Amino acid sequence: MKIALVGIGKIAVDQHVPAIAASPDWELAATVSRKGSVDGVESFSDFAAFLAARPDVTVVSLCLPPVPRYDYAEAALLAGRHVMLEKPPGATLAEVHALQAMAAARGLTLYTTWHSRMAHAVAAAKAWLADKAVTRAHITWREDVRKWHPGQDWVFEPGGMGVFDPGVNALSILTEILPAPVHMTAATLEFPANRQTPIAAQLRFSGNVTADFDWRQTGPQTWDITVETDRGPMALRMGGNVLEIDGKVAGGENSIMGEYPALYARMAELVAAGQSEVDLAPMVHVADALTLGRRVVVDSFDF
Ligand code: NAP
């Protein structure tokens, strides 16, 4: 199937282009980006011009930041294209509900991807937890914003979500693996004095679940979820890629390179089956944190 990539920036180049190139299901037939392009692929700088010129490309994958993404998703669905959305799937919950209704009314596929759910050990962790009682869980998601979002001021603009941009990856895993849902009860959000979104957050959920997100960590990065159960401890490390049970490695692989190929394989299945997959559970927690959060002002941040 022919697919177009929209928003040729960091994640498109790092992950989407190689995943599509390696896929047996997809041919990268066009790109749409104001500045970016991919060698050997027809490029457009205007989305409406692409939609008019290439009716043969029936699927679009939107790799733009969340705030500008909605207009592209709406235009694509109105033009009869299936749509795959980077995470987080929107800047607000309501706009994703609107897209979901639009796709359903037209019989089109809408896929809200959560790449971290495709990490090597997430399915195994979910299966291990399925018949256990969780007594406590903690997320530590600490990374260096300068490494992963170099110069990307949009993450600190309204709708950019700040530290929840990576934090929602942890929440996408949490909401996938826990045998029963939890809800947020308190949050502390640390806002740099010169920015609109938090650079760190401490979250408390029902069921003894807590989270510590921080974008100021240099050196080794930490993407861990530890879970205590009635039958011993489990941990997911390296962003869901490595599983530990009772303190010993029990599965997974220390590499993130399988996540995007798995997303594109899933999109191929959904289009072939005429189905959508829309899950907003991780983003509900982000919205709740921004609703409940106690604001703390910290040092200004510049890239
Ligand atoms: P990015 O490089 O800053 O932006 C991607 C591209 O979107 C840009 O190159 C730009 O292309 C286009 N764009 C940006 N702002 C726009 C606007 N206002 N209107 C139209 N086009 C605009 O961001 P990214 O890091 O790739 O992140 C994009 C999405 O992927 C985010 O939702 C992020 O959460 C997700 N993601 C990022 C990473 C990561 O490591 N960075 C990892 C996983 C997922 P043109 O200027 O050429 O139009």
Short mmCIF file of C-alpha atoms and ligand atoms in Angstrom, two decimals:
data_model
loop_
_atom_site.label_atom_id
_atom_site.label_comp_id
_atom_site.label_asym_id
_atom_site.label_seq_id
_atom_site.Cartn_x
_atom_site.Cartn_y
_atom_site.Cartn_z
CA MET A 1 0.00 0.00 0.00
CA LYS A 2 1.13 3.51 -0.77
CA ILE A 3 1.65 5.80 2.20
CA ALA A 4 2.61 9.46 2.65
CA LEU A 5 4.62 10.81 5.57
CA VAL A 6 3.72 14.28 6.78
CA GLY A 7 6.15 16.37 8.90
CA ILE A 8 9.66 15.25 7.99
CA GLY A 9 11.39 16.10 11.26
CA LYS A 10 13.25 14.21 13.98
CA ILE A 11 11.01 11.20 14.50
CA ALA A 12 10.13 10.82 10.81
CA VAL A 13 13.81 10.56 9.90
CA ASP A 14 14.89 8.52 12.95
CA GLN A 15 12.10 5.93 12.91
CA HIS A 16 9.28 6.26 10.34
CA VAL A 17 11.38 6.34 7.16
CA PRO A 18 13.48 3.26 8.10
CA ALA A 19 10.40 1.37 9.37
CA ILE A 20 8.49 1.97 6.12
CA ALA A 21 11.55 1.12 4.00
CA ALA A 22 11.91 -2.23 5.79
CA SER A 23 8.20 -3.07 5.69
CA PRO A 24 6.72 -5.61 3.27
CA ASP A 25 3.36 -3.79 3.53
CA TRP A 26 4.21 -0.20 2.64
CA GLU A 27 5.70 1.93 -0.11
CA LEU A 28 6.66 5.51 0.83
CA ALA A 29 5.00 7.29 -2.10
CA ALA A 30 5.13 10.95 -1.01
CA THR A 31 6.23 13.31 1.74
CA VAL A 32 4.64 16.55 2.84
CA SER A 33 6.79 18.97 4.79
CA ARG A 34 7.60 22.66 4.55
CA LYS A 35 11.35 22.02 4.66
CA GLY A 36 12.04 18.28 4.88
CA SER A 37 12.07 15.60 2.18
CA VAL A 38 13.28 12.03 1.64
CA ASP A 39 15.67 11.19 -1.21
CA GLY A 40 13.94 9.56 -4.16
CA VAL A 41 10.40 10.25 -2.88
CA GLU A 42 8.05 12.84 -4.38
CA SER A 43 7.82 15.75 -1.95
CA PHE A 44 5.12 18.35 -1.42
CA SER A 45 5.27 21.44 0.76
CA ASP A 46 1.49 21.91 0.78
CA PHE A 47 -0.90 19.26 2.13
CA ALA A 48 -3.90 20.29 -0.01
CA ALA A 49 -1.72 20.10 -3.13
CA PHE A 50 -0.63 16.58 -2.13
CA LEU A 51 -4.22 15.45 -1.54
CA ALA A 52 -5.30 16.78 -4.94
CA ALA A 53 -2.30 15.41 -6.86
CA ARG A 54 -2.01 11.92 -5.34
CA PRO A 55 -5.43 10.26 -4.91
CA ASP A 56 -3.58 6.94 -5.32
CA VAL A 57 -1.96 7.42 -1.88
CA THR A 58 -4.75 6.27 0.39
CA VAL A 59 -2.92 6.30 3.74
CA VAL A 60 -1.15 9.18 5.52
CA SER A 61 1.05 9.02 8.59
CA LEU A 62 1.22 12.30 10.50
CA CYS A 63 4.53 12.92 12.32
CA LEU A 64 3.90 16.57 13.13
CA PRO A 65 3.84 17.89 16.69
CA PRO A 66 0.38 17.56 18.30
CA VAL A 67 -0.88 21.15 17.95
CA PRO A 68 -0.63 21.50 14.15
CA ARG A 69 -1.57 17.85 13.57
CA TYR A 70 -5.37 18.13 13.87
CA ASP A 71 -5.89 20.26 10.74
CA TYR A 72 -3.91 17.73 8.70
CA ALA A 73 -5.81 14.77 10.14
CA GLU A 74 -9.16 16.40 9.47
CA ALA A 75 -8.22 17.32 5.89
CA ALA A 76 -6.93 13.79 5.25
CA LEU A 77 -10.12 12.14 6.52
CA LEU A 78 -12.33 14.56 4.57
CA ALA A 79 -10.31 13.58 1.48
CA GLY A 80 -11.00 9.89 2.15
CA ARG A 81 -7.56 8.90 3.44
CA HIS A 82 -6.79 6.51 6.29
CA VAL A 83 -4.80 8.22 9.05
CA MET A 84 -2.05 7.14 11.45
CA LEU A 85 -1.23 9.57 14.27
CA GLU A 86 2.06 9.94 16.19
CA LYS A 87 1.74 10.09 19.96
CA PRO A 88 0.21 11.94 21.72
CA PRO A 89 -2.68 11.63 19.22
CA GLY A 90 -3.81 15.23 19.67
CA ALA A 91 -3.36 18.42 21.60
CA THR A 92 -6.74 17.82 23.29
CA LEU A 93 -8.97 14.84 23.98
CA ALA A 94 -11.96 16.39 22.22
CA GLU A 95 -10.16 16.82 18.92
CA VAL A 96 -9.30 13.12 18.86
CA HIS A 97 -12.94 12.26 19.60
CA ALA A 98 -13.89 14.46 16.64
CA LEU A 99 -11.43 12.63 14.37
CA GLN A 100 -12.71 9.28 15.61
CA ALA A 101 -16.28 10.21 14.68
CA MET A 102 -15.16 11.52 11.30
CA ALA A 103 -13.27 8.32 10.49
CA ALA A 104 -16.16 6.12 11.63
CA ALA A 105 -18.69 8.07 9.54
CA ARG A 106 -16.54 7.55 6.42
CA GLY A 107 -15.49 3.95 7.02
CA LEU A 108 -11.82 5.02 7.29
CA THR A 109 -9.09 3.76 9.60
CA LEU A 110 -7.82 6.03 12.38
CA TYR A 111 -4.90 4.65 14.41
CA THR A 112 -3.68 6.46 17.52
CA THR A 113 -0.22 4.91 17.81
CA TRP A 114 1.60 4.46 21.11
CA HIS A 115 5.10 3.37 20.11
CA SER A 116 6.21 2.44 23.64
CA ARG A 117 3.48 -0.20 23.83
CA MET A 118 5.36 -2.01 21.06
CA ALA A 119 8.53 -2.24 23.16
CA HIS A 120 9.90 -5.78 23.38
CA ALA A 121 8.77 -6.69 26.91
CA VAL A 122 5.41 -4.91 27.27
CA ALA A 123 3.24 -7.84 26.12
CA ALA A 124 5.13 -10.22 28.41
CA ALA A 125 4.74 -7.87 31.38
CA LYS A 126 1.01 -7.57 30.72
CA ALA A 127 0.65 -11.35 30.53
CA TRP A 128 2.65 -11.83 33.77
CA LEU A 129 0.55 -9.27 35.66
CA ALA A 130 -2.80 -10.50 34.37
CA ASP A 131 -3.49 -12.93 37.23
CA LYS A 132 -1.75 -10.97 40.02
CA ALA A 133 -2.84 -8.28 42.48
CA VAL A 134 -0.77 -5.11 42.12
CA THR A 135 0.05 -3.65 45.54
CA ARG A 136 2.33 -0.78 44.41
CA ALA A 137 3.87 0.59 41.22
CA HIS A 138 6.29 3.38 40.43
CA ILE A 139 7.38 4.97 37.17
CA THR A 140 10.75 6.72 36.87
CA TRP A 141 10.98 8.46 33.47
CA ARG A 142 13.97 10.79 33.48
CA GLU A 143 15.61 11.92 30.28
CA ASP A 144 17.49 14.81 28.70
CA VAL A 145 15.21 17.09 26.69
CA ARG A 146 18.22 18.55 24.89
CA LYS A 147 19.07 15.11 23.50
CA TRP A 148 15.59 14.04 22.38
CA HIS A 149 14.09 17.42 21.39
CA PRO A 150 17.07 19.55 20.41
CA GLY A 151 15.90 23.14 19.91
CA GLN A 152 12.21 22.08 19.67
CA ASP A 153 10.53 25.01 21.40
CA TRP A 154 7.07 23.59 20.62
CA VAL A 155 7.39 21.17 23.55
CA PHE A 156 7.34 24.16 25.90
CA GLU A 157 4.51 25.98 24.12
CA PRO A 158 0.82 25.47 25.07
CA GLY A 159 -0.26 22.06 23.78
CA GLY A 160 3.33 20.81 23.62
CA MET A 161 2.79 18.98 26.96
CA GLY A 162 6.32 19.52 28.26
CA VAL A 163 7.65 16.52 30.17
CA PHE A 164 4.40 14.68 29.44
CA ASP A 165 5.61 14.31 25.85
CA PRO A 166 7.91 11.48 27.03
CA GLY A 167 5.86 10.83 30.18
CA VAL A 168 2.83 9.81 28.11
CA ASN A 169 4.99 6.97 26.75
CA ALA A 170 5.31 5.62 30.29
CA LEU A 171 1.58 6.11 30.81
CA SER A 172 0.86 4.25 27.58
CA ILE A 173 2.74 1.25 29.02
CA LEU A 174 1.13 1.57 32.46
CA THR A 175 -2.39 1.66 31.01
CA GLU A 176 -1.56 -1.37 28.86
CA ILE A 177 -0.05 -3.65 31.53
CA LEU A 178 -2.03 -2.97 34.71
CA PRO A 179 -4.77 -5.56 35.25
CA ALA A 180 -7.12 -2.87 36.64
CA PRO A 181 -7.31 0.84 35.76
CA VAL A 182 -6.09 3.57 38.11
CA HIS A 183 -6.86 7.28 38.25
CA MET A 184 -4.84 10.31 39.27
CA THR A 185 -5.33 11.72 42.75
CA ALA A 186 -2.60 14.40 42.96
CA ALA A 187 0.14 15.98 40.87
CA THR A 188 2.98 18.47 41.33
CA LEU A 189 4.14 20.15 38.14
CA GLU A 190 7.44 22.04 37.85
CA PHE A 191 7.27 24.87 35.30
CA PRO A 192 10.45 26.70 34.21
CA ALA A 193 9.90 30.41 34.91
CA ASN A 194 10.14 31.23 31.18
CA ARG A 195 8.01 28.35 29.81
CA GLN A 196 4.35 27.33 29.38
CA THR A 197 4.62 23.59 30.07
CA PRO A 198 6.21 21.55 32.90
CA ILE A 199 9.78 20.24 32.78
CA ALA A 200 9.15 17.79 35.63
CA ALA A 201 6.14 16.18 37.30
CA GLN A 202 5.44 13.98 40.31
CA LEU A 203 2.16 12.09 40.05
CA ARG A 204 0.08 10.06 42.48
CA PHE A 205 -2.63 7.63 41.33
CA SER A 206 -5.11 5.39 43.09
CA GLY A 207 -3.84 1.90 43.98
CA ASN A 208 -0.42 3.05 45.34
CA VAL A 209 0.81 4.02 41.88
CA THR A 210 3.24 6.94 41.60
CA ALA A 211 5.32 8.51 38.85
CA ASP A 212 8.38 10.75 38.62
CA PHE A 213 8.96 12.45 35.26
CA ASP A 214 11.96 14.73 34.72
CA TRP A 215 13.44 16.21 31.57
CA ARG A 216 16.62 17.52 33.19
CA GLN A 217 18.53 14.25 33.48
CA THR A 218 21.90 14.21 31.78
CA GLY A 219 24.10 11.12 31.45
CA PRO A 220 22.35 7.73 31.51
CA GLN A 221 18.61 7.98 30.91
CA THR A 222 16.07 6.17 33.11
CA TRP A 223 12.85 4.68 31.75
CA ASP A 224 11.74 2.21 34.44
CA ILE A 225 8.42 0.92 35.75
CA THR A 226 8.59 -1.17 38.91
CA VAL A 227 5.57 -3.13 40.12
CA GLU A 228 5.03 -5.01 43.37
CA THR A 229 2.41 -7.75 43.41
CA ASP A 230 0.98 -10.35 45.77
CA ARG A 231 3.40 -12.79 44.13
CA GLY A 232 6.61 -10.79 43.97
CA PRO A 233 8.13 -7.86 42.08
CA MET A 234 8.34 -7.15 38.38
CA ALA A 235 10.15 -4.37 36.56
CA LEU A 236 10.14 -3.05 33.02
CA ARG A 237 13.36 -1.25 32.18
CA MET A 238 14.73 0.56 29.14
CA GLY A 239 11.35 1.98 28.17
CA GLY A 240 9.50 -1.33 28.29
CA ASN A 241 12.16 -3.27 26.41
CA VAL A 242 13.59 -5.36 29.25
CA LEU A 243 11.51 -7.44 31.70
CA GLU A 244 12.72 -8.35 35.18
CA ILE A 245 10.91 -10.74 37.49
CA ASP A 246 12.09 -11.11 41.08
CA GLY A 247 15.10 -8.94 40.21
CA LYS A 248 16.31 -11.16 37.35
CA VAL A 249 16.12 -10.46 33.62
CA ALA A 250 13.25 -12.56 32.27
CA GLY A 251 12.77 -11.34 28.71
CA GLY A 252 12.93 -8.58 26.16
CA GLU A 253 15.77 -6.96 24.28
CA ASN A 254 17.66 -3.76 25.00
CA SER A 255 16.77 -1.98 21.75
CA ILE A 256 13.97 0.35 20.65
CA MET A 257 14.27 -0.49 16.97
CA GLY A 258 11.30 -2.86 16.89
CA GLU A 259 8.68 -0.32 17.93
CA TYR A 260 7.95 1.54 14.68
CA PRO A 261 8.03 -1.56 12.42
CA ALA A 262 5.38 -3.02 14.76
CA LEU A 263 3.25 0.14 14.47
CA TYR A 264 3.33 0.00 10.68
CA ALA A 265 2.47 -3.72 10.69
CA ARG A 266 -0.52 -2.93 12.93
CA MET A 267 -1.63 -0.09 10.63
CA ALA A 268 -1.52 -2.50 7.68
CA GLU A 269 -3.73 -4.94 9.62
CA LEU A 270 -6.21 -2.22 10.58
CA VAL A 271 -6.56 -0.89 7.02
CA ALA A 272 -6.96 -4.41 5.63
CA ALA A 273 -9.63 -5.19 8.24
CA GLY A 274 -11.41 -1.84 7.81
CA GLN A 275 -10.98 -1.07 11.53
CA SER A 276 -9.79 1.80 13.70
CA GLU A 277 -7.82 1.71 16.94
CA VAL A 278 -8.25 4.76 19.15
CA ASP A 279 -7.12 4.63 22.78
CA LEU A 280 -6.95 7.85 24.77
CA ALA A 281 -6.27 6.32 28.21
CA PRO A 282 -2.65 7.57 28.44
CA MET A 283 -3.69 11.09 27.44
CA VAL A 284 -6.56 11.16 29.95
CA HIS A 285 -3.92 10.90 32.71
CA VAL A 286 -1.99 13.81 31.20
CA ALA A 287 -5.14 15.92 31.03
CA ASP A 288 -5.94 14.98 34.64
CA ALA A 289 -2.42 15.95 35.78
CA LEU A 290 -2.78 19.32 34.11
CA THR A 291 -6.21 19.71 35.76
CA LEU A 292 -5.16 18.63 39.28
CA GLY A 293 -1.54 19.72 39.28
CA ARG A 294 -0.04 22.00 41.88
CA ARG A 295 2.23 24.50 40.08
CA VAL A 296 5.83 25.02 41.22
CA VAL A 297 8.04 27.55 39.39
CA VAL A 298 11.65 26.41 38.83
CA ASP A 299 14.74 27.76 37.03
CA SER A 300 14.26 29.07 33.50
CA PHE A 301 15.15 26.64 30.74
CA ASP A 302 16.83 27.33 27.39
CA PHE A 303 18.12 24.84 24.84
P1 NAP B 1 9.84 18.00 15.08
O1 NAP B 1 11.06 17.41 14.46
O2 NAP B 1 9.97 19.29 15.82
O3 NAP B 1 8.65 18.20 14.08
C1 NAP B 1 8.34 17.31 13.03
C2 NAP B 1 8.04 18.09 11.76
O4 NAP B 1 6.73 18.66 11.84
C3 NAP B 1 8.95 19.27 11.54
O5 NAP B 1 10.14 18.86 10.90
C4 NAP B 1 8.11 20.20 10.70
O6 NAP B 1 8.40 19.95 9.34
C5 NAP B 1 6.70 19.82 11.05
N1 NAP B 1 6.10 20.90 11.82
C6 NAP B 1 6.49 21.39 13.01
N2 NAP B 1 5.69 22.38 13.41
C7 NAP B 1 4.77 22.56 12.43
C8 NAP B 1 3.70 23.44 12.26
N3 NAP B 1 3.37 24.35 13.17
N4 NAP B 1 2.95 23.32 11.14
C9 NAP B 1 3.25 22.39 10.22
N5 NAP B 1 4.30 21.53 10.32
C10 NAP B 1 5.04 21.62 11.43
O7 NAP B 1 9.19 16.95 16.10
P2 NAP B 1 9.48 15.38 16.35
O8 NAP B 1 10.49 15.24 17.43
O9 NAP B 1 9.68 14.68 15.07
O10 NAP B 1 8.07 15.00 17.02
C11 NAP B 1 6.88 14.91 16.27
C12 NAP B 1 5.93 14.00 16.99
O11 NAP B 1 6.56 12.73 17.18
C13 NAP B 1 5.56 14.49 18.39
O12 NAP B 1 4.20 14.26 18.65
C14 NAP B 1 6.44 13.66 19.31
O13 NAP B 1 5.84 13.45 20.58
C15 NAP B 1 6.54 12.36 18.54
N6 NAP B 1 7.75 11.61 18.87
C16 NAP B 1 8.98 12.23 18.93
C17 NAP B 1 10.10 11.49 19.33
C18 NAP B 1 11.48 12.11 19.43
O14 NAP B 1 12.42 11.43 19.86
N7 NAP B 1 11.70 13.36 19.06
C19 NAP B 1 9.98 10.12 19.65
C20 NAP B 1 8.72 9.51 19.51
C21 NAP B 1 7.63 10.27 19.13
P3 NAP B 1 8.50 21.18 8.29
O15 NAP B 1 9.02 22.39 9.04
O16 NAP B 1 9.44 20.68 7.25
O17 NAP B 1 7.11 21.36 7.80
#
